XYZ file of C-alpha atoms in Angstrom:
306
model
C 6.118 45.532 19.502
C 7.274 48.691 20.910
C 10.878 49.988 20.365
C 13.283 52.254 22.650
C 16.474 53.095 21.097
C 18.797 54.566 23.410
C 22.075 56.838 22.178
C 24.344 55.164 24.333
C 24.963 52.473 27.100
C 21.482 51.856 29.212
C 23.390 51.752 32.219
C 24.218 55.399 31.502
C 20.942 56.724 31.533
C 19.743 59.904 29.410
C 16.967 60.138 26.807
C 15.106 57.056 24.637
C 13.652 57.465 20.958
C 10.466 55.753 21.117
C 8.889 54.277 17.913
C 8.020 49.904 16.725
C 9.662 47.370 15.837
C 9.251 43.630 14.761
C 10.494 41.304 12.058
C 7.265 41.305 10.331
C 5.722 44.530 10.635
C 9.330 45.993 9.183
C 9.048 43.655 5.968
C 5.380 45.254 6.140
C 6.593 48.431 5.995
C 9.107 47.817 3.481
C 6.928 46.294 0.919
C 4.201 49.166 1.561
C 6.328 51.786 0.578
C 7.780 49.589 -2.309
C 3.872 49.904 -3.549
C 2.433 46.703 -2.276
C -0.980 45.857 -0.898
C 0.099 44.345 2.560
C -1.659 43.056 5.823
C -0.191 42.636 9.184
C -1.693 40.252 11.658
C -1.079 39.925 15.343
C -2.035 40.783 18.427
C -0.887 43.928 20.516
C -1.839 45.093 24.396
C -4.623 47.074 25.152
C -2.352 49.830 26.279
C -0.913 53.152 24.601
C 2.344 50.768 23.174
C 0.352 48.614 21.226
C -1.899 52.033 19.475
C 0.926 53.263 18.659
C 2.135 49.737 17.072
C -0.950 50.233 15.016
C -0.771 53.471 14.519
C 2.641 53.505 13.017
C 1.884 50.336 10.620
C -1.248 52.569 9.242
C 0.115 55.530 8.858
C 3.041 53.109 6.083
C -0.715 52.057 4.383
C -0.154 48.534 6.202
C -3.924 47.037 6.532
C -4.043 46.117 10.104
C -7.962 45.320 9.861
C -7.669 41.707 11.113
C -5.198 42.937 13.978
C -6.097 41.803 17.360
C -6.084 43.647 20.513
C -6.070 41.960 23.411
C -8.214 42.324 26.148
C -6.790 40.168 28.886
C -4.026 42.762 30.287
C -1.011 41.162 28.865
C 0.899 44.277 27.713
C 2.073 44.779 23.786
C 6.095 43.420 23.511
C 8.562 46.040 24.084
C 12.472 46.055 22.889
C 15.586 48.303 23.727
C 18.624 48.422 21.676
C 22.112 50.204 22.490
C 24.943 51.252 20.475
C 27.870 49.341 22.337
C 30.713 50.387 19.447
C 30.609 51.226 15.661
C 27.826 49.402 14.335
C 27.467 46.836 17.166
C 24.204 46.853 19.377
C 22.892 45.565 22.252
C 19.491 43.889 21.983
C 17.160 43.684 24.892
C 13.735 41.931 24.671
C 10.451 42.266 27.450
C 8.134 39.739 25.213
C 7.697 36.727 28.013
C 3.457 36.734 28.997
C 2.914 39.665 25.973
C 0.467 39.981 24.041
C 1.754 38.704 21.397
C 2.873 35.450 22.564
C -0.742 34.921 22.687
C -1.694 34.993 19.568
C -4.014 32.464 18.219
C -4.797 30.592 14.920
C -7.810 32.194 15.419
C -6.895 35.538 14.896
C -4.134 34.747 12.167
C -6.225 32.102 9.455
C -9.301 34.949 8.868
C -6.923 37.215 7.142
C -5.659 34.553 4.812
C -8.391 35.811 2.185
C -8.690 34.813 -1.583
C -6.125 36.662 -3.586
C -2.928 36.582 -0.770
C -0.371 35.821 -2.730
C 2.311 35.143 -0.121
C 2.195 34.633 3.592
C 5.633 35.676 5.328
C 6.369 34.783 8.895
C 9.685 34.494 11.127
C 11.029 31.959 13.414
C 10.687 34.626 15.900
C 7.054 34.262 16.120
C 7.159 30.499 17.681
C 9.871 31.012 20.314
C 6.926 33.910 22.118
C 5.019 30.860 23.186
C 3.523 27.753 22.935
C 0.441 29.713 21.272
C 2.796 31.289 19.069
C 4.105 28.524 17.688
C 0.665 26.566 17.337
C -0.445 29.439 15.096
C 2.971 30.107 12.772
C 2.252 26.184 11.854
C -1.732 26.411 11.802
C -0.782 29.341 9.282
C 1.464 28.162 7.047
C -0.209 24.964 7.017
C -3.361 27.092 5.946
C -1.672 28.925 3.171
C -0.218 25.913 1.520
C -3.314 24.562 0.907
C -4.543 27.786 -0.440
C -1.631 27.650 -2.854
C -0.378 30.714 -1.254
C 3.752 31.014 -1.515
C 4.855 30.835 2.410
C 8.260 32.773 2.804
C 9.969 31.708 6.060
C 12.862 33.787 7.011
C 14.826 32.022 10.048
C 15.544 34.959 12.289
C 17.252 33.290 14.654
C 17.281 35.548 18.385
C 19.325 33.426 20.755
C 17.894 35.714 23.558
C 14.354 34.001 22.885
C 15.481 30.160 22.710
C 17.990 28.037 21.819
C 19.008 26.607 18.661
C 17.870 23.240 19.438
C 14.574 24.480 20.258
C 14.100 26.548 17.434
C 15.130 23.576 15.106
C 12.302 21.305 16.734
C 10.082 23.549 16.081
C 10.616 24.879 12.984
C 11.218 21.750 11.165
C 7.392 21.430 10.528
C 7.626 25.071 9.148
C 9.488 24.376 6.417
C 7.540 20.842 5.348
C 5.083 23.751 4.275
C 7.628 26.640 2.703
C 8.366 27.717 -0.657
C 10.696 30.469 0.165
C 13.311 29.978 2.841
C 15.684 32.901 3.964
C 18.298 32.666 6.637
C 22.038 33.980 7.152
C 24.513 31.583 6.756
C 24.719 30.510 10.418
C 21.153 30.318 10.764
C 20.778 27.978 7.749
C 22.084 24.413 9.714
C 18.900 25.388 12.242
C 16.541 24.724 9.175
C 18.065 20.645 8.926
C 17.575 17.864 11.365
C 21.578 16.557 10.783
C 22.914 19.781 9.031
C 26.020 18.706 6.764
C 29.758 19.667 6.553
C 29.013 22.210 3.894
C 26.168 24.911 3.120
C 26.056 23.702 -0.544
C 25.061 20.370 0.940
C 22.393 21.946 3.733
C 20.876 23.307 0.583
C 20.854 20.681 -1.719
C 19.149 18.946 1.821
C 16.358 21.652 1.990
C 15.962 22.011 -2.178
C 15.012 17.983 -1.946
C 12.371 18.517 1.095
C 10.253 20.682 -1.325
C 11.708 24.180 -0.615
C 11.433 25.639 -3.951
C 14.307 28.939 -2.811
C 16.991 28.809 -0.563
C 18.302 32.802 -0.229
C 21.017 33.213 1.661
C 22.059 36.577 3.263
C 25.733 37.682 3.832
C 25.777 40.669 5.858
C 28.849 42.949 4.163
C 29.067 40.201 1.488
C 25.946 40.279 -0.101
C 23.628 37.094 -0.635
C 23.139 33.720 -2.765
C 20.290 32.548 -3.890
C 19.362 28.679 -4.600
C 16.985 26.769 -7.134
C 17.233 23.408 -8.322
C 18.173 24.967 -11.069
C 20.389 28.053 -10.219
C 22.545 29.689 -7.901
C 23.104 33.106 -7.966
C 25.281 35.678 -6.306
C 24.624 39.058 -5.361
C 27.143 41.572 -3.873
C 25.924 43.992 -1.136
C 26.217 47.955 -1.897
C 29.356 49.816 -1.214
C 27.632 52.133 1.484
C 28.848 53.510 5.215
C 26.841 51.656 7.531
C 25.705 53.058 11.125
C 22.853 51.110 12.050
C 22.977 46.777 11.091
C 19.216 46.485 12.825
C 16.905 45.700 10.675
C 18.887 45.642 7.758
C 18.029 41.395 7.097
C 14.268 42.605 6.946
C 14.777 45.480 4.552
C 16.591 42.707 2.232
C 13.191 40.483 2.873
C 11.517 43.485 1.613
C 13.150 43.934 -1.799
C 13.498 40.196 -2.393
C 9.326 40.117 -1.935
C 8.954 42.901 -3.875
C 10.853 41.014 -7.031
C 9.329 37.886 -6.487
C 5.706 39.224 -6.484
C 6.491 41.590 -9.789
C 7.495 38.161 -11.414
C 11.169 39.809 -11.400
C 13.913 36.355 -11.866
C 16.203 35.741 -8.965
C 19.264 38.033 -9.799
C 16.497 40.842 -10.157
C 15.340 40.226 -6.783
C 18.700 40.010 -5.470
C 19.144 43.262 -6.278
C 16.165 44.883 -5.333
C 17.166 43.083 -1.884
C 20.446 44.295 -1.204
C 19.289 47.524 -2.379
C 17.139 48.211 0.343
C 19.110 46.553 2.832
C 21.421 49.284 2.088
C 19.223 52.021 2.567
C 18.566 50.736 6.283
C 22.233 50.141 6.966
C 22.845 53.956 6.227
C 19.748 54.834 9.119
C 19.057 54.476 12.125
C 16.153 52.869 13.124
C 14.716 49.321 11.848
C 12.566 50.820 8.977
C 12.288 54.368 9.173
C 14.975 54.630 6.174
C 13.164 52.137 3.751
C 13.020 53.253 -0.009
C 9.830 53.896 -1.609
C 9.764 52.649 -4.912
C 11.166 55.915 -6.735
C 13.924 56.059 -4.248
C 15.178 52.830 -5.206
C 17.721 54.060 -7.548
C 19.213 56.544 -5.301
C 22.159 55.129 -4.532
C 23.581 55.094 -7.869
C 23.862 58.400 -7.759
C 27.377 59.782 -6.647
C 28.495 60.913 -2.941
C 27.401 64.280 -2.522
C 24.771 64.669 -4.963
C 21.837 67.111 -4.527
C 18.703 65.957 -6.025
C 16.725 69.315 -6.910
């Protein structure tokens, strides 16, 4: 979707950045400059917001050849956020009858070609639309037959549905997902009777067939589960200005270890790693690390790289 980021309370008025957004297309991104082959799929308006979705997600060397655009005049999804104080912000969505609450299993399946190695989706996705939601299940139903790794990262966006809704209909996502991430009030959405303790939701989800339960923390970093293991991971010490986005950038860099074969407190790092790099910008993607740049940060304050 389309993103306008405004530099202080809407009701004020004044200027608007305009650029994308989207839970998916800014793992895309991340794992594109991180040097991964990646492929977007959706469906955007037939209008100048939804070229410029494209646009954007080409110019990061995302393949957006099985992209849809729809020719039915529903318009491509728009968002506007506002700084309200520090790093709080306001979070506006105009998604209802969009284009991309309509996509369709038939646009999504086709780009599940031999060789994908892992489909990621969001709960987002299924509260668009009835549509929606048929195709996030026809998908990952799809790729775990083709023994493709589904990564479902919960996203909750009370603004879209409520929790109840989201946990009917996610509960058939995650019969079919390897990889679950969520923060740690998101995580009880992902059980039909959540327990009295998160240890216990995971040992829940661990025995339904979810191979990884990762945890995110915000300012505290993240866990990750196996049958196995559990492993911590502190966030980076950085000065944040900008939280949106940040849970995607960590999707990013945990994707990135997992499909270099890197173990779990390898990816952990890589994923609060780039998390940090988007907490320090502003914008939901536009300060993701390339691959070189991911060792910035242990470089001291003030450094000048020449």
């Amino acid at each position: 979707m389309a993103a306008l980021r405004a530099n202080s309370a809407l009701r004020l008025g004044g200027s608007l950045g305009l650029s994308i957004a989207g839970a998916e297309s800014n793992v895309a991104i991340g794992l594109a400059r991180l040097g991964h082959r990646v492929r977007w799929v959706g469906r955007v308006g037939a209008d100048e917001l939804g070229t410029l979705v494209l646009r954007t997600l080409r110019a990061e060397s995302v393949d957006t050849g099985h992209a849809v655009t729809d020719d039915t005049g529903r318009p491509t999804g728009l968002l506007l956020t506002e700084p309200r104080m520090g790093t709080l912000t306001r979070v506006s969505y105009y998604r209802t009858d969009s284009a991309g609450s309509a996509v369709s299993p038939a646009d999504v399946l086709p780009a599940l070609t031999p060789g994908t190695r892992v489909l990621h989706l969001t709960g987002i996705t299924p509260a668009l639309g009835p549509s929606a939601a048929e195709t996030a299940l026809a998908a990952v139903t799809a790729a775990r037959d083709a023994g493709i790794t589904v990564c479902l990262d919960i996203n909750h966006r009370s603004r879209l549905w409520t929790a109840e809704r989201a946990r009917t209909a996610l509960r058939p996502l995650l019969a079919r997902t390897d990889l679950l991430v969520a923060s740690e009030d998101e995580l009880p959405l992902a059980l039909d009777r959540p327990a009295g303790s998160e240890s216990a939701n995971v040992r829940s989800l661990l025995a339904e067939g979810v191979t990884e339960v990762v945890v995110k923390r915000g300012a505290r970093g993240a866990t990750g589960f196996t049958a196995h293991e559990t492993v911590d991971r502190a966030a980076r010490q950085v000065d944040a200005v900008d939280l949106v986005g940040a849970g995607d950038a960590f999707v990013a860099g945990y994707l990135s270890g997992f499909l270099q074969g890197a173990d779990m407190p390898t990816r952990l790092h890589r994923a609060v790693t780039t998390a940090a790099f988007a907490v320090t910008t502003r914008g939901d993607w536009e300060g993701l690390p390339t691959r070189d740049e991911l060792g910035l940060l242990d470089h001291p304050d003030g450094t000048t790289i020449r």
